[in-house]
Amino acid sequence: AAGVIQSPRHLIKEKRETATLKCYPIPRHDTVYWYQQGPGQDPQFLISFYEKMQSDKGSIPDRFSAQQFSDYHSELNMSSLELGDSALYFCASSDSGSSYNEQFFGPGTRLTVL
Amino acid sequence: DQQVKQNSPSLSVQEGRISILNCDYTNSMFDYFLWYKKYPAEGPTFLISISSIKDKNEDGRFTVFLNKSAKHLSLHIVPSQPGDSAVYFCAAHRAGNNRKLIWGLGTSLAVNP
């Protein structure tokens, strides 16, 4: 079965650079979530989109923005990168038509900021 | 304020024995609870879930128990296998349009051969 696809899997950037992470949800899933997981931490919710509209916002810095496109894929844009942005970034998708919110996660993008 | 708490950061169990992972929550509005399993450098994998209207859900070797009065749930793995060694996250959400998952900090399970 198709899973959530994230690209790139690894990314190395310098401080103050920008980065774009991409997420392709499971087919027919209309909701996408972004999470950030730092070393030894639980996943921190950043932002979510439903039908191309932002549906919820968590602890996403103002330097970050995201959007969901007509094909339901999503991109997380990160600017003015800081050392503390180094983390695993997970994307998850779900089907809003399901009774409960089983989110299915991608493999993550490991961002390293030097 | 951690609304979902996994008070044991790690657990070690012998292969073939039962693994019990615990999770407590503070928000009585949560109506759905999920367990995810995570291997290093991989995304969390959905494992099993339970609705607040039930007190038990079983799927193969995995059983989740919910005690609403105690605001406590547990994941039982029987029998434990070395491949079960991973970090297990408990998560919960409320009913309604905003079904954002609230996560615990995870419990690292090591199943020893």
Short mmCIF file of C-alpha atoms in Angstrom, two decimals:
data_model
loop_
_atom_site.label_atom_id
_atom_site.label_comp_id
_atom_site.label_asym_id
_atom_site.label_seq_id
_atom_site.Cartn_x
_atom_site.Cartn_y
_atom_site.Cartn_z
CA ALA A 1 0.00 0.00 0.00
CA ALA A 2 1.17 3.52 -0.75
CA GLY A 3 2.54 5.43 2.20
CA VAL A 4 3.36 9.02 2.96
CA ILE A 5 6.35 10.21 0.96
CA GLN A 6 8.70 12.88 2.18
CA SER A 7 11.54 14.50 0.33
CA PRO A 8 14.34 15.00 0.75
CA ARG A 9 15.19 12.41 3.38
CA HIS A 10 18.25 14.32 4.51
CA LEU A 11 19.10 17.98 4.17
CA ILE A 12 22.10 19.96 5.33
CA LYS A 13 21.91 23.73 5.40
CA GLU A 14 23.89 26.62 6.78
CA LYS A 15 22.57 29.16 9.27
CA ARG A 16 20.36 31.83 7.70
CA GLU A 17 19.70 29.69 4.63
CA THR A 18 16.27 28.52 3.52
CA ALA A 19 14.91 25.00 3.15
CA THR A 20 11.83 23.46 1.60
CA LEU A 21 10.49 20.11 2.72
CA LYS A 22 7.91 18.25 0.68
CA CYS A 23 5.22 15.81 1.71
CA TYR A 24 3.04 13.61 -0.49
CA PRO A 25 0.12 12.15 1.46
CA ILE A 26 -1.43 8.75 1.05
CA PRO A 27 -3.79 8.79 -1.96
CA ARG A 28 -7.27 10.06 -1.05
CA HIS A 29 -6.03 11.54 2.23
CA ASP A 30 -7.05 15.19 2.39
CA THR A 31 -5.37 16.29 5.62
CA VAL A 32 -1.67 16.83 6.16
CA TYR A 33 0.18 17.48 9.40
CA TRP A 34 3.73 18.63 10.03
CA TYR A 35 5.68 17.70 13.13
CA GLN A 36 9.15 18.56 14.39
CA GLN A 37 11.04 16.15 16.59
CA GLY A 38 14.19 17.29 18.28
CA PRO A 39 16.69 14.90 19.88
CA GLY A 40 15.11 13.07 22.81
CA GLN A 41 11.79 14.86 22.40
CA ASP A 42 8.30 13.87 21.40
CA PRO A 43 6.99 15.05 18.05
CA GLN A 44 5.89 18.68 18.28
CA PHE A 45 2.93 19.64 16.13
CA LEU A 46 3.68 22.51 13.78
CA ILE A 47 0.76 22.99 11.43
CA SER A 48 -1.96 21.12 9.55
CA PHE A 49 -3.96 21.57 6.38
CA TYR A 50 -7.34 20.28 5.31
CA GLU A 51 -8.49 20.70 1.73
CA LYS A 52 -5.68 23.19 1.05
CA MET A 53 -6.68 25.39 3.96
CA GLN A 54 -4.73 25.72 7.19
CA SER A 55 -6.76 23.84 9.77
CA ASP A 56 -4.63 24.19 12.86
CA LYS A 57 -1.44 25.84 13.98
CA GLY A 58 0.91 24.65 16.65
CA SER A 59 4.37 25.73 17.66
CA ILE A 60 5.47 26.78 14.21
CA PRO A 61 7.95 29.69 14.19
CA ASP A 62 7.09 32.77 12.17
CA ARG A 63 10.13 31.98 10.00
CA PHE A 64 8.34 28.88 8.76
CA SER A 65 5.40 28.72 6.41
CA ALA A 66 3.56 25.90 4.76
CA GLN A 67 0.89 25.26 2.22
CA GLN A 68 -1.11 22.44 0.72
CA PHE A 69 -1.55 22.25 -3.02
CA SER A 70 -4.42 21.13 -5.23
CA ASP A 71 -2.96 17.61 -5.46
CA TYR A 72 -2.89 17.58 -1.61
CA HIS A 73 0.86 17.52 -1.36
CA SER A 74 2.30 19.97 1.12
CA GLU A 75 5.49 21.98 1.42
CA LEU A 76 7.09 23.36 4.56
CA ASN A 77 9.22 26.41 3.85
CA MET A 78 11.82 27.34 6.42
CA SER A 79 13.76 30.60 6.24
CA SER A 80 16.57 32.17 8.25
CA LEU A 81 17.50 28.76 9.53
CA GLU A 82 18.93 28.53 13.03
CA LEU A 83 20.99 25.81 14.66
CA GLY A 84 17.99 24.91 16.80
CA ASP A 85 15.99 24.02 13.69
CA SER A 86 18.06 20.86 13.32
CA ALA A 87 15.55 18.07 13.83
CA LEU A 88 13.53 15.35 12.21
CA TYR A 89 10.53 16.75 10.41
CA PHE A 90 7.64 14.37 9.97
CA CYS A 91 4.66 14.71 7.76
CA ALA A 92 1.50 12.72 8.43
CA SER A 93 -1.72 12.39 6.52
CA SER A 94 -5.22 11.32 7.37
CA ASP A 95 -8.62 10.95 5.79
CA SER A 96 -11.08 13.44 7.21
CA GLY A 97 -13.87 11.05 6.26
CA SER A 98 -12.72 8.44 8.76
CA SER A 99 -14.39 8.39 12.14
CA TYR A 100 -11.18 8.90 14.01
CA ASN A 101 -7.92 10.57 13.31
CA GLU A 102 -5.46 7.82 12.52
CA GLN A 103 -2.53 9.74 11.18
CA PHE A 104 -0.07 7.91 8.99
CA PHE A 105 3.46 9.19 9.08
CA GLY A 106 6.14 9.51 6.47
CA PRO A 107 9.75 8.49 7.09
CA GLY A 108 10.77 12.02 7.97
CA THR A 109 13.29 14.54 6.70
CA ARG A 110 16.39 14.97 8.81
CA LEU A 111 17.44 18.61 8.68
CA THR A 112 20.88 19.55 9.90
CA VAL A 113 21.71 23.22 10.22
CA LEU A 114 25.43 23.98 10.48
CA ASP B 1 1.49 21.25 30.70
CA GLN B 2 1.81 17.68 29.48
CA GLN B 3 -1.74 16.47 28.88
CA VAL B 4 -0.55 12.99 27.88
CA LYS B 5 2.06 11.48 30.14
CA GLN B 6 4.22 8.43 29.76
CA ASN B 7 6.03 8.32 33.05
CA SER B 8 8.40 5.49 32.20
CA PRO B 9 11.02 6.64 29.71
CA SER B 10 12.27 3.10 29.25
CA LEU B 11 11.27 -0.51 29.81
CA SER B 12 13.24 -3.73 29.44
CA VAL B 13 11.51 -7.09 29.01
CA GLN B 14 12.61 -10.63 28.28
CA GLU B 15 11.56 -12.15 24.97
CA GLY B 16 8.33 -14.12 25.31
CA ARG B 17 7.15 -12.21 28.36
CA ILE B 18 4.52 -9.49 28.53
CA SER B 19 5.38 -5.85 27.91
CA ILE B 20 3.10 -3.30 29.56
CA LEU B 21 3.42 0.33 28.54
CA ASN B 22 1.46 2.89 30.49
CA CYS B 23 -0.03 6.24 29.62
CA ASP B 24 -1.94 8.77 31.72
CA TYR B 25 -3.90 11.76 30.53
CA THR B 26 -5.37 14.80 32.18
CA ASN B 27 -7.92 16.06 29.66
CA SER B 28 -11.28 14.38 30.20
CA MET B 29 -12.40 15.65 26.78
CA PHE B 30 -10.13 13.22 24.97
CA ASP B 31 -12.25 10.63 23.23
CA TYR B 32 -9.78 8.67 21.17
CA PHE B 33 -6.41 7.25 22.06
CA LEU B 34 -3.72 5.87 19.81
CA TRP B 35 -0.43 4.06 20.20
CA TYR B 36 2.38 4.58 17.75
CA LYS B 37 5.62 2.67 17.44
CA LYS B 38 8.77 4.39 16.26
CA TYR B 39 12.10 3.00 15.17
CA PRO B 40 15.13 5.33 15.10
CA ALA B 41 15.21 7.69 12.12
CA GLU B 42 11.81 6.48 10.90
CA GLY B 43 8.36 8.02 11.14
CA PRO B 44 5.96 6.79 13.82
CA THR B 45 3.85 3.84 12.75
CA PHE B 46 0.24 3.58 13.87
CA LEU B 47 -0.17 0.50 16.03
CA ILE B 48 -3.55 0.34 17.71
CA SER B 49 -6.23 2.68 18.97
CA ILE B 50 -9.21 2.75 21.28
CA SER B 51 -12.30 4.88 21.51
CA SER B 52 -13.38 6.27 24.86
CA ILE B 53 -16.59 4.26 24.65
CA LYS B 54 -14.61 1.04 24.94
CA ASP B 55 -12.35 -0.33 27.64
CA LYS B 56 -10.39 -2.81 25.56
CA ASN B 57 -9.23 -3.27 22.00
CA GLU B 58 -7.20 -6.23 20.82
CA ASP B 59 -5.21 -6.78 17.64
CA GLY B 60 -3.04 -9.87 17.56
CA ARG B 61 -0.33 -9.60 20.17
CA PHE B 62 -1.33 -6.03 21.02
CA THR B 63 -4.09 -5.09 23.45
CA VAL B 64 -4.93 -1.62 24.68
CA PHE B 65 -6.88 -1.14 27.90
CA LEU B 66 -8.61 2.10 28.83
CA ASN B 67 -9.64 3.08 32.35
CA LYS B 68 -11.55 6.32 31.95
CA SER B 69 -12.16 6.90 35.64
CA ALA B 70 -8.43 6.73 36.26
CA LYS B 71 -7.59 8.53 33.00
CA HIS B 72 -5.17 5.74 32.28
CA LEU B 73 -4.47 3.48 29.35
CA SER B 74 -1.99 0.72 28.82
CA LEU B 75 -0.61 -1.22 25.90
CA HIS B 76 0.08 -4.91 26.43
CA ILE B 77 2.32 -6.85 24.08
CA VAL B 78 2.16 -10.61 24.49
CA PRO B 79 4.44 -12.34 23.77
CA SER B 80 7.13 -9.73 23.38
CA GLN B 81 9.58 -10.18 20.53
CA PRO B 82 12.98 -8.57 19.91
CA GLY B 83 11.48 -6.80 16.86
CA ASP B 84 9.14 -4.97 19.22
CA SER B 85 12.11 -2.99 20.54
CA ALA B 86 11.24 0.60 19.67
CA VAL B 87 9.90 3.80 21.19
CA TYR B 88 6.16 3.69 21.85
CA PHE B 89 4.17 6.91 21.84
CA CYS B 90 0.75 7.35 23.34
CA ALA B 91 -1.43 10.02 21.70
CA ALA B 92 -4.95 11.33 22.19
CA HIS B 93 -7.40 13.68 20.60
CA ARG B 94 -10.75 15.28 21.27
CA ALA B 95 -13.93 14.89 19.30
CA GLY B 96 -14.80 17.58 16.80
CA ASN B 97 -13.25 19.14 13.74
CA ASN B 98 -9.91 19.84 15.38
CA ARG B 99 -8.56 16.37 15.97
CA LYS B 100 -4.99 17.40 16.63
CA LEU B 101 -3.08 14.63 18.31
CA ILE B 102 -1.59 15.34 21.72
CA TRP B 103 1.46 13.19 22.26
CA GLY B 104 3.23 11.66 25.22
CA LEU B 105 7.02 11.71 25.43
CA GLY B 106 7.37 8.05 24.57
CA THR B 107 8.63 4.91 26.27
CA SER B 108 11.64 3.09 24.89
CA LEU B 109 11.01 -0.65 24.98
CA ALA B 110 13.89 -3.11 24.80
CA VAL B 111 13.00 -6.76 24.36
CA ASN B 112 15.97 -8.92 25.20
CA PRO B 113 16.49 -12.31 23.51
#
